[in-house]
CSV table of C-alpha atoms in Angstrom, one decimal:
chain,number,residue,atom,x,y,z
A,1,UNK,CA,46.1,5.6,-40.6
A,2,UNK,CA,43.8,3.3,-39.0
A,3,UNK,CA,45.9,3.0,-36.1
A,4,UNK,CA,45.9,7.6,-36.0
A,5,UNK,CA,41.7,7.0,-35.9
A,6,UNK,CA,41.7,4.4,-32.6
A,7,UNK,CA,44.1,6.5,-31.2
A,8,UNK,CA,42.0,9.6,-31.2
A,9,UNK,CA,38.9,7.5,-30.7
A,10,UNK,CA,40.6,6.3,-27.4
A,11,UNK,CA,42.1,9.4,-26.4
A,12,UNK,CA,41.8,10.4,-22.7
A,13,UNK,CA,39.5,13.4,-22.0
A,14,UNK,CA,40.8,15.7,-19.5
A,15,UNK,CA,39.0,15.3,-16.2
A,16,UNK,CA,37.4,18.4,-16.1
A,17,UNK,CA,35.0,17.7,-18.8
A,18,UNK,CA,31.8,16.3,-17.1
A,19,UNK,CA,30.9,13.8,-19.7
A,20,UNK,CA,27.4,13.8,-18.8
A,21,UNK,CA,26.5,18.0,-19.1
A,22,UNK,CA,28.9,18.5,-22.0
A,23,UNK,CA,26.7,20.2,-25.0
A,24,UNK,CA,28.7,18.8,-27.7
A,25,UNK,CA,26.9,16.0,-30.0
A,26,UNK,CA,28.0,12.5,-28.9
A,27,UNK,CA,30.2,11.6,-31.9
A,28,UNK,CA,29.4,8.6,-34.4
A,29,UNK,CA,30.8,5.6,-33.1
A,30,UNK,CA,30.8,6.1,-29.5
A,31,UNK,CA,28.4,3.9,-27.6
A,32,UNK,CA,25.9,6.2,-25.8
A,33,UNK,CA,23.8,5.4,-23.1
A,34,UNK,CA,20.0,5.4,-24.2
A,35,UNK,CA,18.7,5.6,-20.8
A,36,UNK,CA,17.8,9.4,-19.4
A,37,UNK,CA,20.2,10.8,-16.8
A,38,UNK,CA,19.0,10.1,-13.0
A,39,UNK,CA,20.3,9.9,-9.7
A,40,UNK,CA,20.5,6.2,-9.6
A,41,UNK,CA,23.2,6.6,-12.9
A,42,UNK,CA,25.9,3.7,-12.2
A,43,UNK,CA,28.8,4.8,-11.9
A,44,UNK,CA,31.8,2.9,-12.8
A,45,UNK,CA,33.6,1.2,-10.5
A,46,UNK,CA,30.9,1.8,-7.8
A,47,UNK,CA,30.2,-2.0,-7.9
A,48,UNK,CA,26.5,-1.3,-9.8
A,49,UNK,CA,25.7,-2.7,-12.7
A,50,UNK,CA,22.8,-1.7,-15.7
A,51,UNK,CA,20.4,-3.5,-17.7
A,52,UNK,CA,19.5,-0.7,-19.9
A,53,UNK,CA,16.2,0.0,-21.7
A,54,UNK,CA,16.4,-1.7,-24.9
A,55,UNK,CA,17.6,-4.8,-23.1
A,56,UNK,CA,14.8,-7.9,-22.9
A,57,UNK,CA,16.1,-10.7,-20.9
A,58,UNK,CA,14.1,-14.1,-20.4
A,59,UNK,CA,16.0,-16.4,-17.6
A,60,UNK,CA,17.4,-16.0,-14.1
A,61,UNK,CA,19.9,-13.1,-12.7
A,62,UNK,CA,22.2,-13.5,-10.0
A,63,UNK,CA,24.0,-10.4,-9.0
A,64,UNK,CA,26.7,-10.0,-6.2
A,65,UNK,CA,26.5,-6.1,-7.0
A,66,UNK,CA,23.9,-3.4,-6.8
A,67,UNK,CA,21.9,-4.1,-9.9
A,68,UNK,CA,19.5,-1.5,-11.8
A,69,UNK,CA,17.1,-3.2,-14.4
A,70,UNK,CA,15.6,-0.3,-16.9
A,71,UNK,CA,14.4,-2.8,-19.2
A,72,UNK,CA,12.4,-6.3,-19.7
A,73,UNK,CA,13.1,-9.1,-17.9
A,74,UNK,CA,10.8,-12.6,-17.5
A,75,UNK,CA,12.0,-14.8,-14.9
A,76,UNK,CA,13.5,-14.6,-11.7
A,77,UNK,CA,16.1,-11.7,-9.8
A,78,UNK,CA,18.1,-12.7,-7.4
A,79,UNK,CA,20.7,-10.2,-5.8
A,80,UNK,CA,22.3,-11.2,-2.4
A,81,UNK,CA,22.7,-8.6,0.1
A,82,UNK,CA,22.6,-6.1,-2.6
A,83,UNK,CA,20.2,-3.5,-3.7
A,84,UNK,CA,18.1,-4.1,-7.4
A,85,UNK,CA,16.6,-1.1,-8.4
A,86,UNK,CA,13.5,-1.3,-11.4
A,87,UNK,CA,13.9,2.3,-13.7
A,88,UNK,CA,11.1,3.8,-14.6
A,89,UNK,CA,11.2,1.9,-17.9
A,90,UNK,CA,11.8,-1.6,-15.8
A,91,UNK,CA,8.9,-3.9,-16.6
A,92,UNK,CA,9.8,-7.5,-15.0
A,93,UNK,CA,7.4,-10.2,-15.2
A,94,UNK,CA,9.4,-12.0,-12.3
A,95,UNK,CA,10.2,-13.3,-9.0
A,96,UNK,CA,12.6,-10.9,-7.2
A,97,UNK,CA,14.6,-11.4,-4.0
A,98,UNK,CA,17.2,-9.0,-2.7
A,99,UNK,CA,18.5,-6.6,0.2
A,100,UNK,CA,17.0,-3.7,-0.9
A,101,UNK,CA,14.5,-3.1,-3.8
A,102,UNK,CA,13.6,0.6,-5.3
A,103,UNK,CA,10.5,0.3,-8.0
A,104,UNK,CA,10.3,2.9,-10.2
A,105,UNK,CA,8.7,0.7,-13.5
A,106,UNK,CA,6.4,-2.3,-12.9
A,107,UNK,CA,6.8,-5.6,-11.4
A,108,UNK,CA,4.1,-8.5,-11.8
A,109,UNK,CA,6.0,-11.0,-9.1
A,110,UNK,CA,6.4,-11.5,-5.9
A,111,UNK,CA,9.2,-9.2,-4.2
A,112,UNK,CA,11.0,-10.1,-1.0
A,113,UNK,CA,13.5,-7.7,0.2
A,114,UNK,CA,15.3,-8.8,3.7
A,115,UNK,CA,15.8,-5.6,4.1
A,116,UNK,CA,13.4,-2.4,2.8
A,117,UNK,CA,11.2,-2.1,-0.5
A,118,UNK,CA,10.6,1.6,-1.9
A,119,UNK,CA,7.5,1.5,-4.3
A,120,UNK,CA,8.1,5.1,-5.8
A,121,UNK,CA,5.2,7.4,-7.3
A,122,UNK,CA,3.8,5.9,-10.5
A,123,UNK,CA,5.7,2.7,-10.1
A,124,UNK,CA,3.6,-0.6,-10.2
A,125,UNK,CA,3.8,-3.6,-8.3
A,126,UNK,CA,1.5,-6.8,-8.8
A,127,UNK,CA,2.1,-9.8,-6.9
A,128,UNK,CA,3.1,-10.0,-2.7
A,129,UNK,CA,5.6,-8.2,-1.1
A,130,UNK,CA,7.7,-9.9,1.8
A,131,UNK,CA,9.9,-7.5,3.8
A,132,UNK,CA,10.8,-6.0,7.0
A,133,UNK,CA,10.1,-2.2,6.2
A,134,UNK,CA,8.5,-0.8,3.2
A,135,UNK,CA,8.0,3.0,2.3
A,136,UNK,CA,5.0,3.1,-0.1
A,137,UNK,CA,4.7,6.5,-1.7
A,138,UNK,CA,1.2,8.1,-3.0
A,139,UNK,CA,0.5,8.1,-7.1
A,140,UNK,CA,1.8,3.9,-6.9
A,141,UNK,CA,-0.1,1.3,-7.3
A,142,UNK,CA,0.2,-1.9,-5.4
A,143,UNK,CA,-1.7,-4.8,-5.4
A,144,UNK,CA,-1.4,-8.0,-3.4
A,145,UNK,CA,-0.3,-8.7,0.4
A,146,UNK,CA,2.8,-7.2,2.5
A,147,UNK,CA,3.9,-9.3,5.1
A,148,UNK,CA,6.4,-7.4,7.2
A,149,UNK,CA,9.1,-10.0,8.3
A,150,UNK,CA,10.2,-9.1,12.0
A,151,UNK,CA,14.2,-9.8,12.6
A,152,UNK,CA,14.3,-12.8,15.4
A,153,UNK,CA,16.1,-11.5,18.4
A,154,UNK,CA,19.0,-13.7,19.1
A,155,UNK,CA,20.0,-14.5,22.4
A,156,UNK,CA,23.2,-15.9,21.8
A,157,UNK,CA,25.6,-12.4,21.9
A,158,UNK,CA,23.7,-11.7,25.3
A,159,UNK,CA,25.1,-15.5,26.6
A,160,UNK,CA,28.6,-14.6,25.2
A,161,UNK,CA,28.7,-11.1,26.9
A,162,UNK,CA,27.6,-12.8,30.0
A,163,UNK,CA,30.0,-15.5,30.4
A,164,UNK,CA,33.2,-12.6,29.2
A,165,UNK,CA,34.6,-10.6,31.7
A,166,UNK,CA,32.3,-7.5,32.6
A,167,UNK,CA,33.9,-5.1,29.7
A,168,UNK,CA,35.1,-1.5,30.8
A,169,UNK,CA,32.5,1.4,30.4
A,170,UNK,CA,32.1,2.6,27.8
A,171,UNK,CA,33.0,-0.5,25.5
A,172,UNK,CA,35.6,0.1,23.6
A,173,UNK,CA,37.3,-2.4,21.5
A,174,UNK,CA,39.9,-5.1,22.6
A,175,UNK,CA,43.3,-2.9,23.0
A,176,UNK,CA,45.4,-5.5,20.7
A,177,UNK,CA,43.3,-4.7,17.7
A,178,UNK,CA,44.1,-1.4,17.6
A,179,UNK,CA,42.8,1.7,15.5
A,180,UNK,CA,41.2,0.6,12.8
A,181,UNK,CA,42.6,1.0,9.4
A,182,UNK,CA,39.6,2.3,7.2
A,183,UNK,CA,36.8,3.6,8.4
A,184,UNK,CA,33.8,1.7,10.1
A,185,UNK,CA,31.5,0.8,7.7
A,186,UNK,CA,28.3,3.3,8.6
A,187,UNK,CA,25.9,1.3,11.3
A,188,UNK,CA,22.4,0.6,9.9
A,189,UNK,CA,19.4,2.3,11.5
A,190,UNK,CA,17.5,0.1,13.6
A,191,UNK,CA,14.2,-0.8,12.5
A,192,UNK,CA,11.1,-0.3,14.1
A,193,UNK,CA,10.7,-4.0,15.3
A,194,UNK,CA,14.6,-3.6,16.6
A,195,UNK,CA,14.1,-0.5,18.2
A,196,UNK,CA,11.3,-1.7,20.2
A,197,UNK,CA,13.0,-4.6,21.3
A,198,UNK,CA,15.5,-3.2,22.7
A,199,UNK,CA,13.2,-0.5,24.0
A,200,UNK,CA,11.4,-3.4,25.7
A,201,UNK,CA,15.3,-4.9,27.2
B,1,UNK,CA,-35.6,9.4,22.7
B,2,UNK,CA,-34.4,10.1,19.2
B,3,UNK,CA,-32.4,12.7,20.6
B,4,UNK,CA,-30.6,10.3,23.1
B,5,UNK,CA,-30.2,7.7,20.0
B,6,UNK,CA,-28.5,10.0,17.4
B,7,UNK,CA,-26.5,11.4,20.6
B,8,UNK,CA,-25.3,7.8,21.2
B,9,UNK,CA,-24.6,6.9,17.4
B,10,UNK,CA,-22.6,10.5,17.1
B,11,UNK,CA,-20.6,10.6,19.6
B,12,UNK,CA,-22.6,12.7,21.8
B,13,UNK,CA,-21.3,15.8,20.3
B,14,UNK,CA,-23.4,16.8,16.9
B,15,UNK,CA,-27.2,17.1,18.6
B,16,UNK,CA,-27.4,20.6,18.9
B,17,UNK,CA,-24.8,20.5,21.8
B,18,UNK,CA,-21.4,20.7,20.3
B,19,UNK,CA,-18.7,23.0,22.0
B,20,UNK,CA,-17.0,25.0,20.1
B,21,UNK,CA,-13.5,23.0,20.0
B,22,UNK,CA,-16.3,20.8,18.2
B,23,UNK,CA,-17.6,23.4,15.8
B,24,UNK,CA,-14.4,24.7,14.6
B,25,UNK,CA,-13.4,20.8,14.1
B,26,UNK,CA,-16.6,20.7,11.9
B,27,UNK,CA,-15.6,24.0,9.9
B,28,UNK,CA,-12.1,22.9,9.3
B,29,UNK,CA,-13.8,19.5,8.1
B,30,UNK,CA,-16.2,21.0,5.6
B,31,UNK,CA,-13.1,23.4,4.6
B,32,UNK,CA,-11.1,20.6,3.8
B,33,UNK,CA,-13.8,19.1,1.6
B,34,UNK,CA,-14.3,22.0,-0.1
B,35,UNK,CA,-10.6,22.5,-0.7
B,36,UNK,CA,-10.0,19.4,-2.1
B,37,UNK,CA,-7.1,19.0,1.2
B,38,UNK,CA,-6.7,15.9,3.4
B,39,UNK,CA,-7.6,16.0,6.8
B,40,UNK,CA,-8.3,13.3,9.7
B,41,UNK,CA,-11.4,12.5,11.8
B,42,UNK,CA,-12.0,10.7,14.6
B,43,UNK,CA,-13.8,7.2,13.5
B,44,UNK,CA,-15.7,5.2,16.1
B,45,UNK,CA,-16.3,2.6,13.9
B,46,UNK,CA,-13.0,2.1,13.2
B,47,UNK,CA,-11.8,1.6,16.6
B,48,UNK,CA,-14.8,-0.9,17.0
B,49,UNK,CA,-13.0,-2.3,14.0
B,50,UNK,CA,-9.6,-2.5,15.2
B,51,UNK,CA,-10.4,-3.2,18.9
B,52,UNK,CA,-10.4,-7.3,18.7
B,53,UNK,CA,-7.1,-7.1,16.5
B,54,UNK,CA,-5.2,-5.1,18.3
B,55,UNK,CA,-4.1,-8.4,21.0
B,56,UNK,CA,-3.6,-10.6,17.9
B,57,UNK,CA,-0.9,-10.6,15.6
B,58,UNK,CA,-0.4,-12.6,12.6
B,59,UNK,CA,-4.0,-12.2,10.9
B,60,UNK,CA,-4.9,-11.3,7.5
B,61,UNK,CA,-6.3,-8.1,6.6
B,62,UNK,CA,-8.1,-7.1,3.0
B,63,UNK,CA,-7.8,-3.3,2.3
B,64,UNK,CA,-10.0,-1.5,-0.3
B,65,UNK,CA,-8.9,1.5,-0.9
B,66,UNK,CA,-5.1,0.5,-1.9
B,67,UNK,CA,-2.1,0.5,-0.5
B,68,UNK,CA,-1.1,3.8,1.3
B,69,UNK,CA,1.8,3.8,3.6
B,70,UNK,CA,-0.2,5.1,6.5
B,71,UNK,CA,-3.0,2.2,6.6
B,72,UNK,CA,0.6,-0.6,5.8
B,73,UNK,CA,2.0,1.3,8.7
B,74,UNK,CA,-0.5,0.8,10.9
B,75,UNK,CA,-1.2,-2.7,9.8
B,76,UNK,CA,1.5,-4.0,10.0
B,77,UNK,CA,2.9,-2.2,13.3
B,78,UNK,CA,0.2,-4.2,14.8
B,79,UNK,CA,1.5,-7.2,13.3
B,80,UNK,CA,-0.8,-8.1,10.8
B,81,UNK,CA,-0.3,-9.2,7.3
B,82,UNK,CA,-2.5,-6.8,4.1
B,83,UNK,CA,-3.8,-7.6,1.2
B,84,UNK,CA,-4.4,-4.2,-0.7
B,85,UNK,CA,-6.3,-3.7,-3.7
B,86,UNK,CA,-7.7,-0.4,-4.7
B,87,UNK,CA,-11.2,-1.8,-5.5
B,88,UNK,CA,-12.3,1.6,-7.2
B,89,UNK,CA,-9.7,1.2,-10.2
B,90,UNK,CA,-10.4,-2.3,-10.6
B,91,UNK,CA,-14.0,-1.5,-10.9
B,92,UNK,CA,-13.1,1.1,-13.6
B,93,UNK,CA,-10.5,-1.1,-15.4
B,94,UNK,CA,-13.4,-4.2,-15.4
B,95,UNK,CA,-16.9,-2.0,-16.2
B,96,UNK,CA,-15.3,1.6,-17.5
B,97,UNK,CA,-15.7,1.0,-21.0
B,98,UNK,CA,-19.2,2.4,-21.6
B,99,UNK,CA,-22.0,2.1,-19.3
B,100,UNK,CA,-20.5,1.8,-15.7
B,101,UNK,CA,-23.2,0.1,-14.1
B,102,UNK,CA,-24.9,-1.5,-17.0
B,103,UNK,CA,-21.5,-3.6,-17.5
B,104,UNK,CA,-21.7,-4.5,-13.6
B,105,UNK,CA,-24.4,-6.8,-14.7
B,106,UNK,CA,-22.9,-8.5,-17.2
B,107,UNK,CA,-21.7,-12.3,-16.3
B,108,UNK,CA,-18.8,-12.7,-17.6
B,109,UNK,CA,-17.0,-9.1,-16.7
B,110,UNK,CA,-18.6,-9.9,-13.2
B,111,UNK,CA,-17.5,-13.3,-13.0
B,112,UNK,CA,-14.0,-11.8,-14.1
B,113,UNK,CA,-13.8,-9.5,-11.8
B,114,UNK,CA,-14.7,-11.7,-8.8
B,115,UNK,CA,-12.1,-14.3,-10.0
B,116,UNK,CA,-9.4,-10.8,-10.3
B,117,UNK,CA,-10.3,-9.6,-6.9
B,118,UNK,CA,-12.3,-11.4,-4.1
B,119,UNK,CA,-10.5,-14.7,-5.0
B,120,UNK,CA,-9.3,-16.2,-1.9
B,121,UNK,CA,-10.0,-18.9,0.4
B,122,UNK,CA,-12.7,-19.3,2.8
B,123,UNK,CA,-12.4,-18.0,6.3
B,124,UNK,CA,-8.9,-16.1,5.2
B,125,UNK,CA,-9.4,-12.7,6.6
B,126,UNK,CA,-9.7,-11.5,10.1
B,127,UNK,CA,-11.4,-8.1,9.0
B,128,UNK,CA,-12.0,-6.1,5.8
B,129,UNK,CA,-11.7,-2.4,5.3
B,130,UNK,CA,-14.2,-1.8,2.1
B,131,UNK,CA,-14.2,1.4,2.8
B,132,UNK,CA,-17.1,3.2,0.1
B,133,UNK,CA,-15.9,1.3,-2.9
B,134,UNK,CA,-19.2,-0.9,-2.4
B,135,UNK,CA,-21.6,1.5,-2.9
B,136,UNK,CA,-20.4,2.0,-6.5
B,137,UNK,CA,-21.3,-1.5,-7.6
B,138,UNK,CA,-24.9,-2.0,-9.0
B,139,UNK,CA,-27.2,-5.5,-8.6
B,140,UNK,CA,-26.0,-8.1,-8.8
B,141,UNK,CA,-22.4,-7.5,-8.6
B,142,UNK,CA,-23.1,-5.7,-5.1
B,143,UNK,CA,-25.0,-9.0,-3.9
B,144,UNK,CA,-22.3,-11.3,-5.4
B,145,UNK,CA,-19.6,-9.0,-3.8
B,146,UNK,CA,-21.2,-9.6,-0.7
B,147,UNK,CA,-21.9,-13.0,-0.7
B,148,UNK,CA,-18.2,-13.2,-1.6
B,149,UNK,CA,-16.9,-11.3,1.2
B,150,UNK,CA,-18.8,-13.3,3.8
B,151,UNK,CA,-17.2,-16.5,2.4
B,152,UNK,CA,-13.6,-14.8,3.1
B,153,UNK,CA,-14.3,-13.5,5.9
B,154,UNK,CA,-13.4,-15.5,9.4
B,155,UNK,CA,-16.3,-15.8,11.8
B,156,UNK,CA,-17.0,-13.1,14.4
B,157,UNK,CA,-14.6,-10.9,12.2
B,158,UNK,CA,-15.9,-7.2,10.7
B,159,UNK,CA,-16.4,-5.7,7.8
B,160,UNK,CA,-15.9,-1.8,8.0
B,161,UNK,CA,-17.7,0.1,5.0
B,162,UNK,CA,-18.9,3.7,4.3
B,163,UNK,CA,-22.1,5.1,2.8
B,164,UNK,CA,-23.2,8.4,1.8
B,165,UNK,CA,-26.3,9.3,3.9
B,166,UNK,CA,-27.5,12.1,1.9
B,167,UNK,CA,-30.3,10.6,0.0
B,168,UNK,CA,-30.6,14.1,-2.3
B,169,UNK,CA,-27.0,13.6,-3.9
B,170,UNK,CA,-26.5,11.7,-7.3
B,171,UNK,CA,-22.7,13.3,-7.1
B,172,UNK,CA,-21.4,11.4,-4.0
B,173,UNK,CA,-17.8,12.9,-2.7
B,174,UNK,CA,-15.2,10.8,-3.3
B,175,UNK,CA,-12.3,10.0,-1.0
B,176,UNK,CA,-9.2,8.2,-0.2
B,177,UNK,CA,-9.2,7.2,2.9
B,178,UNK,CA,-6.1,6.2,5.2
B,179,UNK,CA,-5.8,4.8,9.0
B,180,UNK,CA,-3.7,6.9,10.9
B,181,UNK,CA,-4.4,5.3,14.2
B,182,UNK,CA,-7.0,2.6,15.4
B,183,UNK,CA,-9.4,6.1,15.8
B,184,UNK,CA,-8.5,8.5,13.4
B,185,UNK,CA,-8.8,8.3,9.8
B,186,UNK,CA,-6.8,10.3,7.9
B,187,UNK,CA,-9.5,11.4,4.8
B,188,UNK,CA,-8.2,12.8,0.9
B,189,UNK,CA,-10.8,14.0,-1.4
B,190,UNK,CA,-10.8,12.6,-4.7
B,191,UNK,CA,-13.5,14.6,-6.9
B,192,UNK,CA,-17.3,13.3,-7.4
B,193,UNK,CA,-18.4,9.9,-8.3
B,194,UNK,CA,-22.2,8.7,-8.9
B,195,UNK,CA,-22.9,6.1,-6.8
B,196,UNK,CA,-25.1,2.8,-7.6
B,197,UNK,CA,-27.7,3.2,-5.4
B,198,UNK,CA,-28.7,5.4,-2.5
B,199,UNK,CA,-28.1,3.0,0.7
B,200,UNK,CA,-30.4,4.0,4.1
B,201,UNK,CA,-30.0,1.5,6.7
B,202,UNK,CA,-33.4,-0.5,5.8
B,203,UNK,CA,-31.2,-1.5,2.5
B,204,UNK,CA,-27.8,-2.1,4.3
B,205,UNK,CA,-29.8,-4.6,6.9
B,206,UNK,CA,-31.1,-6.4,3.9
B,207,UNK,CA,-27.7,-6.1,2.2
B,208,UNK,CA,-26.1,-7.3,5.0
B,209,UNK,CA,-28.7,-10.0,5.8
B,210,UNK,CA,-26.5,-12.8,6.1
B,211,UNK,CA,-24.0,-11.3,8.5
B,212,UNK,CA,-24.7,-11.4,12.4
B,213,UNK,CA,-24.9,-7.5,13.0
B,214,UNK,CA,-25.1,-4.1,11.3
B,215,UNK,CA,-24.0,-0.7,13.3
B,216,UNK,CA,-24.3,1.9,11.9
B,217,UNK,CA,-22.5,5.1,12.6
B,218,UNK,CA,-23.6,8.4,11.2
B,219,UNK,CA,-20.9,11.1,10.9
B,220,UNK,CA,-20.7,14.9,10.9
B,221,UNK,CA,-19.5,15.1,7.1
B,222,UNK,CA,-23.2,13.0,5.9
B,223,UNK,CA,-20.9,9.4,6.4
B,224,UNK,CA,-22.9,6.0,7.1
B,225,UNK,CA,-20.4,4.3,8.7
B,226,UNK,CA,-20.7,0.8,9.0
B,227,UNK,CA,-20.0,-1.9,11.5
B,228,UNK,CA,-20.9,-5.5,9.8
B,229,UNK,CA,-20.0,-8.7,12.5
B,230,UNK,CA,-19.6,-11.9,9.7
């Protein structure tokens, strides 16, 4: 009997039931999600994980994965090369470092993002931001200093291309590596700062 | 002479002598006010402001009127660090309960608010946009601001503020205002506000006693802007 109940508790859906439009009443027992539907939903196995809104954390986060924080947290944030986003209901009373940073909620801290903060409409931010681009838009409210953090221009790959053989135009890469298997990851777009330097080479 | 003085302080191009490229500026202007719309004007001040930072880089700027991405933009594509507080809201959130002004003279909500927002060390800014948020502080908080802003200010650095210049308006309009270049300011209407005091250039020189110059700079849509030299 009990082992009929699991079975149809467990039972897999078809895939062409969107679990997140479906009309039907979640049923007793199954754990649903309290947080309101929105475009930065994880999704599993997209390497993102949740801190819901009911969740109150006091301490120190280290995530190797996308992170989105939709409840309290006092402490520190620390996500490397990854992107933290605070949900609108995100109030952190912390210290936050990461790649990227999307504020929807309110952080009293200071924020450095190495690569691009995104204060979104109603969000709140309290404490100093340190970053190299930063999209503020209208209806949030900031207060503190922005110190935009310009990427250092290394000379090194201009010494290595110099002392190689002058490479055939246009570059292509070396013949023995052949095609590559999966496709190139998608090339950042150039900041500002970088596109001006090269602008200036 | 008058003539030649006002022509000099606007620009040369509101004395009676305006083209029309000029006029239709000026309707679009008062348009824009009336419709509650943004729209930008030219700002000499502002590029009096901006002209001894623009070889620097690295310097510290304190912004009024809160962080818009235009004014970090611009800042910051210059290479200079912001500190941005919208001054207005603080005001509200330290004196709103009750009487506005009446609170602004109260020593502890003013010694609060200095502590909250004009707390930093001596000589740390290399300019300050204030923008109009001082002429909604009463005596003494006004004085006290002052005195404060002086202290944070760097020698030979500016102080950028606006005043209404219509003496007849208890209703001053409100705005958001946002740099869009080191001449154009890009302007958003925010409703009406009272302001503290009415400010004619007799009570900014005493205001701004302390300081090594005043200019003032009197715009088409009844501005005072002002050019203070710490």
């Amino acid at each position: 009997m009990w082992n009929k109940k699991k079975e149809d508790e467990y039972a897999p859906r078809p895939a062409t039931a969107p679990s997140t439009t479906s009309t039907t009443p979640p049923r007793e027992g199954v754990p649903v999600s309290s947080t309101p539907a929105r475009s930065h939903e994880p999704r599993i196995g997209s390497g993102e994980a949740t801190m819901g809104k009911a969740v109150m954390v006091k301490g120190q986060i280290f995530s190797r994965e996308d992170l989105v924080l939709d409840g309290e947290l006092e402490g520190t944030v620390e996500l490397q090369d990854h992107r933290l986003t605070i949900g609108p209901n995100g109030k952190l009373q912390a210290s936050v470092k990461a790649r990227e940073i999307i504020v929807l909620g309110s952080i009293l801290g200071n924020v450095e993002a190495t690569d691009k903060i995104d204060i979104r409409k109603d969000a709140k931010l309290i404490g100093d931001i340190k970053t190299a681009r930063i999209v503020i838009e209208d209806g949030a409210y900031f207060k503190g200093n922005i110190d935009i953090m310009r990427p250092e221009v290394k000379p090194e790959p201009a010494r290595v291309q110099a002392a190689a053989p002058p490479p055939a135009s246009p570059p292509s890469p070396p013949p023995s590596l052949g095609p590559p298997a999966f496709p190139a990851p998608p090339a950042a777009a150039p900041s500002p700062a970088q596109t001006a330097v090269q602008g200036k080479r | 002479m008058f003539r030649e003085r006002w022509k000099s302080v606007l620009g040369g191009s509101a004395t009676g002598e305006s083209s029309p490229r000029d006029a239709a500026a000026l309707m679009s202007v008062d348009s824009s006010i009336r419709n509650g719309a943004p729209f930008s004007r030219q700002s000499r001040a502002l590029d009096q402001f901006f002209a001894p930072l623009r070889d620097r880089a690295g310097l510290s700027l304190l912004d009024f009127a809160g962080a818009s991405q235009e004014t970090v933009s611009y800042i910051t594509g210059l290479g200079h660090r912001l500190y941005s507080e919208d001054y207005l809201r603080s005001l509200d959130q330290a004196f709103g309960d009750g009487d506005f002004f009446a609170n602004q003279s109260q020593p502890g909500r003013m010694e609060e608010f200095m502590k909250g927002s004009l707390d930093f060390p001596s000589g740390h800014f290399a300019g300050a946009l204030a923008w109009d948020a001082l002429q909604f502080m009463a005596s003494p908080l006004l004085e006290s601001a002052v005195e404060r802003l002086y202290d944070i200010l760097h020698p030979n650095s500016y102080l950028f503020a606006i005043f209404h210049a219509d003496e007849r308006m208890h209703q001053v309009p409100l705005h958001h205002y946002r740099v869009q270049d080191a001449q154009t300011l890009l302007i958003t209407p925010r409703g009406h506000r009272q302001q503290a005091q009415f400010f004619n250039n007799r009570r900014l020189e005493k205001l701004f006693d302390k300081f090594q110059s005043v200019k003032f700079f009197l715009t088409r849509d009844s501005l005072r802007e002002v050019i203070v030299r710490r």
